CSV table of C-alpha atoms in Angstrom, one decimal:
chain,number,residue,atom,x,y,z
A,1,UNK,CA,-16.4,72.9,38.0
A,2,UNK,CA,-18.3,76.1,38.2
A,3,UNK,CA,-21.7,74.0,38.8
A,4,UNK,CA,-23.2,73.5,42.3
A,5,UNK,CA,-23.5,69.8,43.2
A,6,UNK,CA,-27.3,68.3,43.7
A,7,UNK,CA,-28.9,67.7,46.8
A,8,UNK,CA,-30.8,64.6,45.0
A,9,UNK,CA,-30.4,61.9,43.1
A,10,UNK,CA,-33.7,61.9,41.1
A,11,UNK,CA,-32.4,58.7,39.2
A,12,UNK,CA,-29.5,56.4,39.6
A,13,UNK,CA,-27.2,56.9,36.9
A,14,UNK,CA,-25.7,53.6,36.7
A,15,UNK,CA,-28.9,52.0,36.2
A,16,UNK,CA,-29.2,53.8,32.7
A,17,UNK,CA,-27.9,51.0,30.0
A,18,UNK,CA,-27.3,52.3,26.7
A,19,UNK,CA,-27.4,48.7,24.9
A,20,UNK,CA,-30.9,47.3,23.9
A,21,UNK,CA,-31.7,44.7,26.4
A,22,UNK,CA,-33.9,43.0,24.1
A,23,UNK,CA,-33.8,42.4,20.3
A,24,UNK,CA,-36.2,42.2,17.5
A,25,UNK,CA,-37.5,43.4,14.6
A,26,UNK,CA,-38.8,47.0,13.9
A,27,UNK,CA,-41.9,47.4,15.4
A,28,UNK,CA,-45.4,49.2,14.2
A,29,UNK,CA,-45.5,52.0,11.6
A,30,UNK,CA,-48.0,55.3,13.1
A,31,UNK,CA,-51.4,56.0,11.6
A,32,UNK,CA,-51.2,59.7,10.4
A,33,UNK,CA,-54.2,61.1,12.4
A,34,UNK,CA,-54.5,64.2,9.9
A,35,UNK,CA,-51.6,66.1,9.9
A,36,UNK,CA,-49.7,64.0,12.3
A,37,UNK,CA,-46.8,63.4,10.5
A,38,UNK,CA,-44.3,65.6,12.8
A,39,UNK,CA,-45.6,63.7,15.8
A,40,UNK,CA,-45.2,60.4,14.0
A,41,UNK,CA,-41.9,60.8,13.2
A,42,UNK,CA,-40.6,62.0,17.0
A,43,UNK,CA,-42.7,59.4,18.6
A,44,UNK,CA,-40.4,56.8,16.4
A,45,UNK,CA,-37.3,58.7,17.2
A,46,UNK,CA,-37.7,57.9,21.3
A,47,UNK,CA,-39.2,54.6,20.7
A,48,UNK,CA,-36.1,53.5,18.9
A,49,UNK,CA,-33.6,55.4,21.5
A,50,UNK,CA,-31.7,52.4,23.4
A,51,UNK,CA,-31.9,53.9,27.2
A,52,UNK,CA,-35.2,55.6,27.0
A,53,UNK,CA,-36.5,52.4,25.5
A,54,UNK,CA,-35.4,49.7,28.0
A,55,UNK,CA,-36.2,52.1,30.8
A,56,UNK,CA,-40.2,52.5,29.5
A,57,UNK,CA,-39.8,48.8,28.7
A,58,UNK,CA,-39.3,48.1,32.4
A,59,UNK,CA,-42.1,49.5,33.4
A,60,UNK,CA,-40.5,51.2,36.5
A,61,UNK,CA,-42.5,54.7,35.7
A,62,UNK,CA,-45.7,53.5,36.0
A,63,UNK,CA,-45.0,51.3,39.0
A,64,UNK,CA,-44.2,54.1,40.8
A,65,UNK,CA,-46.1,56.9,39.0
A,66,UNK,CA,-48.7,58.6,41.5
A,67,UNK,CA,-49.5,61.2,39.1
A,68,UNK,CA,-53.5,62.2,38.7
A,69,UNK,CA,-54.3,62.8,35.0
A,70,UNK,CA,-51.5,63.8,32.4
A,71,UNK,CA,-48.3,62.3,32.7
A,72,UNK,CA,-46.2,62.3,29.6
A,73,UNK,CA,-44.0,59.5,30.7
A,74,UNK,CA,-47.2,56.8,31.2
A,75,UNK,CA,-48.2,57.9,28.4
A,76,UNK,CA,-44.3,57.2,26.3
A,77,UNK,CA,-44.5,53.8,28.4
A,78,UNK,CA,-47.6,52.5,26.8
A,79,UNK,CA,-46.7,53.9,23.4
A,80,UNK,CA,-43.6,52.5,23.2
A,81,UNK,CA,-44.7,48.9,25.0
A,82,UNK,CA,-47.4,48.8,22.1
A,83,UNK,CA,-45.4,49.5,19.5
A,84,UNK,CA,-42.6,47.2,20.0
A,85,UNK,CA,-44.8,44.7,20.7
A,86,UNK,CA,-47.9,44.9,19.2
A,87,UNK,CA,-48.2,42.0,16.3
A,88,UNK,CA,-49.7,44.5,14.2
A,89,UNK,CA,-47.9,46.8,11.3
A,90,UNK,CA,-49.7,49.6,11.9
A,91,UNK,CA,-50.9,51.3,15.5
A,92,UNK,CA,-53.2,54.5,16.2
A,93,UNK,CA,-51.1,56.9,18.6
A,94,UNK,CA,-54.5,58.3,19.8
A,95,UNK,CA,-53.3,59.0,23.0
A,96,UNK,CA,-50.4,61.1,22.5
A,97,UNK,CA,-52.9,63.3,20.0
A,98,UNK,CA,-55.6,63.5,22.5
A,99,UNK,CA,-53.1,65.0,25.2
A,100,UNK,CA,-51.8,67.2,22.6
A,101,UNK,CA,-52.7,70.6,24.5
A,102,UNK,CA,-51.3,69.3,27.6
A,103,UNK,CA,-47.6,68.9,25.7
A,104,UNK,CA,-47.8,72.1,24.3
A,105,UNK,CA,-50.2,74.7,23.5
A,106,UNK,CA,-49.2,75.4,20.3
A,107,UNK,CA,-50.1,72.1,18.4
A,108,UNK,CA,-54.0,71.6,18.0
A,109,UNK,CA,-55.2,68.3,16.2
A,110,UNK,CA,-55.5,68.1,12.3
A,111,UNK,CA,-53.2,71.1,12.2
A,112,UNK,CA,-49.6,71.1,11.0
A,113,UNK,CA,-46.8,71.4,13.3
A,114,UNK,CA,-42.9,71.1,13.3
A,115,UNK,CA,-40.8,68.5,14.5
A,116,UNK,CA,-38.4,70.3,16.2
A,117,UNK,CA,-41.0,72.2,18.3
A,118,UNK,CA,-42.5,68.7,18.8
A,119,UNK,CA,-39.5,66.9,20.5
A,120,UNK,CA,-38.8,70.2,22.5
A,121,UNK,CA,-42.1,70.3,23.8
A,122,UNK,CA,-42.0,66.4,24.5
A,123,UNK,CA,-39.0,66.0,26.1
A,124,UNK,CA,-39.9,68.8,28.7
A,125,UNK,CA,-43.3,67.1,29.5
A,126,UNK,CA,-41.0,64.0,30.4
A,127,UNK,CA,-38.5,66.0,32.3
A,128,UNK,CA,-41.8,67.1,34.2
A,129,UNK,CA,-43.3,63.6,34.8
A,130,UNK,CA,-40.4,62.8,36.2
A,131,UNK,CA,-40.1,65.6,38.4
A,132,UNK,CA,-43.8,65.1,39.6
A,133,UNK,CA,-43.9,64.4,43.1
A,134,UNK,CA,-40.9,66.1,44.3
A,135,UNK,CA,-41.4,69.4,45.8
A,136,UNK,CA,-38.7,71.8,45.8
A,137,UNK,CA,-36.1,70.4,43.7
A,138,UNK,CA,-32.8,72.5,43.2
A,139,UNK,CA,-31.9,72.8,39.7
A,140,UNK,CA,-29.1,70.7,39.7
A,141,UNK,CA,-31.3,68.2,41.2
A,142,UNK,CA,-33.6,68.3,38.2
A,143,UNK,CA,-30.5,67.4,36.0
A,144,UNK,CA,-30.5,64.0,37.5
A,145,UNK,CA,-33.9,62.9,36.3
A,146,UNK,CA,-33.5,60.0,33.5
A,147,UNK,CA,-34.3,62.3,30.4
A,148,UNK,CA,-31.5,64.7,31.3
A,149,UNK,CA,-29.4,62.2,32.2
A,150,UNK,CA,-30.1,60.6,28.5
A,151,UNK,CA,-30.5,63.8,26.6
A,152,UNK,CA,-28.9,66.4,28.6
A,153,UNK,CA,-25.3,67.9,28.9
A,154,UNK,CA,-23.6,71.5,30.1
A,155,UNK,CA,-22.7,74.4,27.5
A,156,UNK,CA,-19.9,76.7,28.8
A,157,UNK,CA,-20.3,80.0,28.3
A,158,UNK,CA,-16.6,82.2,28.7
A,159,UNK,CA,-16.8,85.8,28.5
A,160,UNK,CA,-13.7,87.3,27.7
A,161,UNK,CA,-13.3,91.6,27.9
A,162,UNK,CA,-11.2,92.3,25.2
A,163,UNK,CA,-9.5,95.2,27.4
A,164,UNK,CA,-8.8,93.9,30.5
A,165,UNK,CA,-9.1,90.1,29.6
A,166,UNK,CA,-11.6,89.4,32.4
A,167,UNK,CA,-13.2,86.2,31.7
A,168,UNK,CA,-16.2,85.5,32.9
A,169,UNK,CA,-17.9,81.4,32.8
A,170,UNK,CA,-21.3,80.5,33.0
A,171,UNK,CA,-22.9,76.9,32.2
A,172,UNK,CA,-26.6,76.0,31.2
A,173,UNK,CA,-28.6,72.7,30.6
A,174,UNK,CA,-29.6,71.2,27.3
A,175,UNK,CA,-31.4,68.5,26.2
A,176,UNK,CA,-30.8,69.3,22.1
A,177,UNK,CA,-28.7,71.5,20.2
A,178,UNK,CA,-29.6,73.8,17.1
A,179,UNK,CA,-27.0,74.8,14.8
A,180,UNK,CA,-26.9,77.1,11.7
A,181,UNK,CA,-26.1,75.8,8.7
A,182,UNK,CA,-26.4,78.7,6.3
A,183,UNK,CA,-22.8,78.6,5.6
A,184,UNK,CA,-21.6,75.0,7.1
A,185,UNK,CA,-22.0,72.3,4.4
A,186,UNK,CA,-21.2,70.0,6.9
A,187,UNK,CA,-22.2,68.4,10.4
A,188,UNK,CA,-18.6,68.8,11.7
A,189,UNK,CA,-18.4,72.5,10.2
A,190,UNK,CA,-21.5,73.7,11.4
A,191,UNK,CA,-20.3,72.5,15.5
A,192,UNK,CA,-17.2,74.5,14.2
A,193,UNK,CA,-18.8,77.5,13.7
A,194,UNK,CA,-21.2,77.2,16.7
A,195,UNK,CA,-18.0,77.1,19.3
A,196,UNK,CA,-16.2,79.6,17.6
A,197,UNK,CA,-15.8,82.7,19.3
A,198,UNK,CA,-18.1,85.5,18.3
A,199,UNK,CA,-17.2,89.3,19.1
A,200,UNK,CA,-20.2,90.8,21.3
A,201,UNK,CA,-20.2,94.6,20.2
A,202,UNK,CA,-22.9,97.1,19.7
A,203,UNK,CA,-25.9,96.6,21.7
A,204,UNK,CA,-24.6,93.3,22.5
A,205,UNK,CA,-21.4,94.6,24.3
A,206,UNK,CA,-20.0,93.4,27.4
A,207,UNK,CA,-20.6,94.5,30.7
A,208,UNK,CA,-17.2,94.3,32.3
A,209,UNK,CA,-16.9,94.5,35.8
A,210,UNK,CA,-13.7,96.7,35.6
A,211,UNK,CA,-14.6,98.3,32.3
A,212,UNK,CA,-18.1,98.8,32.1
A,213,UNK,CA,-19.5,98.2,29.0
A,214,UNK,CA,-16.9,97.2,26.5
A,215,UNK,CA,-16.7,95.0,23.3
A,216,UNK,CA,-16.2,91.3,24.2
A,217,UNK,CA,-15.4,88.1,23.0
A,218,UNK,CA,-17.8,85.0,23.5
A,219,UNK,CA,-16.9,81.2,23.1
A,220,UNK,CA,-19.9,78.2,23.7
A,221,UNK,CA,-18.7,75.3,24.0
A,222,UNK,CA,-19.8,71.5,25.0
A,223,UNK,CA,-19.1,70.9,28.7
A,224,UNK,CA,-20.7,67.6,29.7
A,225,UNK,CA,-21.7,65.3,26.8
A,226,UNK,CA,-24.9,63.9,27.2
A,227,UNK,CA,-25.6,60.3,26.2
A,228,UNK,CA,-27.5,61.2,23.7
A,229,UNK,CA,-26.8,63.8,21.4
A,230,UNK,CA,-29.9,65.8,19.5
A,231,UNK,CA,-28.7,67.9,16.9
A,232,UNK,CA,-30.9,69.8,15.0
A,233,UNK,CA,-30.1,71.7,11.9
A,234,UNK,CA,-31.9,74.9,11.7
A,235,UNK,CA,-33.3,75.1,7.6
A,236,UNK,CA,-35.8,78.2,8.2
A,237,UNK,CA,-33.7,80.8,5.7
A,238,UNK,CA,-36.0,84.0,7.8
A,239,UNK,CA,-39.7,84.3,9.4
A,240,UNK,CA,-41.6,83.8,6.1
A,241,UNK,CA,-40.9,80.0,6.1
A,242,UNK,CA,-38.6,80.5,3.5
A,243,UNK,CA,-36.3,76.4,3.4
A,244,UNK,CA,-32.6,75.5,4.0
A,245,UNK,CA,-32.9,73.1,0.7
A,246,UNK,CA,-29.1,72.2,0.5
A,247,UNK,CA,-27.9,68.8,1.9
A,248,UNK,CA,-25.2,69.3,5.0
A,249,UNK,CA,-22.9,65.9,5.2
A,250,UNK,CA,-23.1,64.2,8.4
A,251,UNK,CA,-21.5,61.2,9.6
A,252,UNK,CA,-22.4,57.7,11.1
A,253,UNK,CA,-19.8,58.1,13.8
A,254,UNK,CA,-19.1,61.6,15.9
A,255,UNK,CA,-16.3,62.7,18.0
A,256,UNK,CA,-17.5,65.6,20.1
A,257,UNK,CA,-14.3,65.9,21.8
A,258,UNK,CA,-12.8,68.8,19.4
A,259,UNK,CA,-15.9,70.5,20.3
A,260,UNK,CA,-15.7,70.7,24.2
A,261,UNK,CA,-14.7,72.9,27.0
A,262,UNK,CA,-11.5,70.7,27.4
A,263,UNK,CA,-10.2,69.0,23.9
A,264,UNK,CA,-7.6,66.8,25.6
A,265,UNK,CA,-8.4,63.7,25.9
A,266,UNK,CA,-10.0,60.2,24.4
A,267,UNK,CA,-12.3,60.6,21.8
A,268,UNK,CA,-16.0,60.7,22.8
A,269,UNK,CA,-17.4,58.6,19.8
A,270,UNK,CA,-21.0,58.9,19.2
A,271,UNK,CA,-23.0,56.6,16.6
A,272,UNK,CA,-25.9,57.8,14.4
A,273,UNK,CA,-29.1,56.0,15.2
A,274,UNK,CA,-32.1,58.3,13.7
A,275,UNK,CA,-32.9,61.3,11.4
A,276,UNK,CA,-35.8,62.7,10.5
A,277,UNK,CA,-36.1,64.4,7.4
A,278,UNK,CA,-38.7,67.3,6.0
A,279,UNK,CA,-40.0,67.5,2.2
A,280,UNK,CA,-41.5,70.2,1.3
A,281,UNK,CA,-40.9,73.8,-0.7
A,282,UNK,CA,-40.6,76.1,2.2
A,283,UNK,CA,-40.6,75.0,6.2
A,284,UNK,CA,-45.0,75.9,6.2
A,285,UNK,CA,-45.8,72.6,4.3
A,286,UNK,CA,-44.5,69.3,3.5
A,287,UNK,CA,-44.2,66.2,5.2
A,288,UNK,CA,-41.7,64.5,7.4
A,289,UNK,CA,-40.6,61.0,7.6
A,290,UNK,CA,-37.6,59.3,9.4
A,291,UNK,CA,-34.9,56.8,9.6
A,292,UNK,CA,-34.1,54.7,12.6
A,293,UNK,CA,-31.9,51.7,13.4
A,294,UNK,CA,-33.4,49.0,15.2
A,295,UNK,CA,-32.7,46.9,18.1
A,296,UNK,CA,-31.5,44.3,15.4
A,297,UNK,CA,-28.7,46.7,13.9
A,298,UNK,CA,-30.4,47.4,11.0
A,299,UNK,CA,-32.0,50.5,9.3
A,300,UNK,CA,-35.2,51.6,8.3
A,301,UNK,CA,-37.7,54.2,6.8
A,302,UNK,CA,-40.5,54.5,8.7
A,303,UNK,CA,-42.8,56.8,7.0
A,304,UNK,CA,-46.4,57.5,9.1
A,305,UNK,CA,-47.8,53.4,8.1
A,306,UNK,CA,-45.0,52.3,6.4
A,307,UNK,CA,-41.9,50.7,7.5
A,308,UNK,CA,-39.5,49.5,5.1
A,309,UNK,CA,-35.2,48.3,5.1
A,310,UNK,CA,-32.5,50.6,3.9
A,311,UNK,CA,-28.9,50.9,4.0
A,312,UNK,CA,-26.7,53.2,5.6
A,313,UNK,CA,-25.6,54.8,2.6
A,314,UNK,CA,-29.5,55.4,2.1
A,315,UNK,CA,-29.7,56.9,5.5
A,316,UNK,CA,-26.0,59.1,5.0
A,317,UNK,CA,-27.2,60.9,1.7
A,318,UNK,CA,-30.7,62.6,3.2
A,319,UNK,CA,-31.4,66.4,3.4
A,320,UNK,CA,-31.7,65.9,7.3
A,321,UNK,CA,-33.3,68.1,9.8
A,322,UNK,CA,-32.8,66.3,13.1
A,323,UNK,CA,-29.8,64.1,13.8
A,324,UNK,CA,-30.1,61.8,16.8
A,325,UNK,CA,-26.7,60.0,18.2
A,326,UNK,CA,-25.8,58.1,20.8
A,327,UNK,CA,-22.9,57.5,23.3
């Protein structure tokens, strides 16, 4: 609806599986490189994400990768390979550190970065692997690779003039979602708020195309649910790094169904399957560690070397910072 159709089929959906085809125990904790701990943390995050995992697993990538030099996806492949099955309890991730420029530009070794900025920047150098090789692919084609078909959905954008009640619809691609949470003290409130309708007045106002420019109202909301769904809850109070200390409840199990375009229908049940969390003062320092469930159904802290059990009730009760949930 509203969307052109692709011209290719970059990767066959039905080959995605969202079950872990194989089962084990947790796999390596990350060597902290100097200052690595926001990498560390994002790396563990994918490598414990059912359909990005048994894809890399597969080795289908670099079977068919032709790509000379940097490819992010060869590089997620052997990462993810070696930590899963690597007998030892700690690995290096030298080569995701070395490529570092090549991700993004703003992280330089032995420097601090954010996680946030980290998985954004990764998950586009993906999304680019997979699109190397293919010349002149429409941008609905490039929603078919197999990161946006994991991590990707459709917002819906409606317009509405409040004089005339034109409406006017547009749709964009995600792969995560960031949400204010100055006021929410919950998950659920917080997707609340951000599909609310907010009044566009000012030097925001509405270009009508009966009116001119008039005040408007504007309504986001969730189109097409991606498999997985990235939340990430924004805790920068303002540009000095001032922190977003206060703990916002979030659940095990989501319905995103109250938050879509249309809110009739069955549920569309998501289940919690990492976090990452930051500890610090203010959003310039700290550290960052995470939680992830592994392919055995059980949950663990994996902070840069070490990897240790938890509960759920563990996990539920963190000041989180990214949430990570699956269809």
């Amino acid at each position: 609806e509203g969307m052109a159709l692709p011209q290719r089929i970059l990767f066959a959906p039905e080959e995605i599986c969202m079950d872990w085809q194989q089962r084990q125990r947790p796999g390596a904790g990350l060597c902290n490189l100097g200052s690595t701990c926001y990498i560390n943390v994002i790396l563990q995050c994918l490598t414990y994400t059912p359909p990005l995992a048994n894809y890399l697993l597969s080795r289908d990538h670099s079977q068919l990768c032709h790509h000379q030099g940097f490819c992010m996806m060869c590089i997620m492949e052997a990462h993810v390979r070696k930590v899963l099955s690597s007998s030892a309890s700690v690995i290096w991730p030298r080569a995701v550190v070395r490529d570092l420029k090549f991700i993004g530009e703003e992280f330089e070794p032995d420097m601090a970065g954010d996680a946030y900025e980290f998985l954004c920047r990764a998950l586009e150098a993906m999304q680019r692997a997979c699109m190397s090789g293919s010349s002149n692919v429409d941008m609905s084609s490039q929603t078919t690779t197999i990161i946006h078909q994991i991590f990707g959905g459709f917002l819906k954008s409606r317009v509405t003039c409040l004089r005339c009640q034109a409406v006017s619809d547009s749709y964009k691609a995600f792969l995560h979602v960031l949400l204010d949470i100055k006021a929410p003290s919950s998950l659920t409130a917080a997707l609340e708020d951000f599909v609310a309708p907010k009044k566009l007045d000012g030097k925001y106002c509405f270009k009508c195309s009966k009116c001119e420019k008039v005040t408007a109202s504007k309504r986001v909301t969730v189109h097409c649910v991606p498999k997985v769904f990235t939340v990430c809850l924004e805790r920068a109070a303002d540009h000095t790094g001032k922190k977003i200390s206060k703990i916002v409840e979030y659940p095990e199990y989501l319905d995103l169904r109250p938050y879509m375009s249309d809110t009739a229908g069955e549920p569309l049940l998501y289940s919690l399957y990492a976090l990452v969390v930051h500890s610090g003062d203010t959003c310039l320092d700290g550290h960052f560690f995470c939680y992830t469930k592994a392919s055995n159904g059980l949950w663990y802290k994996m902070d840069d070397e070490s990897v240790d059990n938890c509960g759920i009730h563990t996990v539920l009760r963190q000041q989180a910072y990214l949430l990570f949930y699956a269809r």
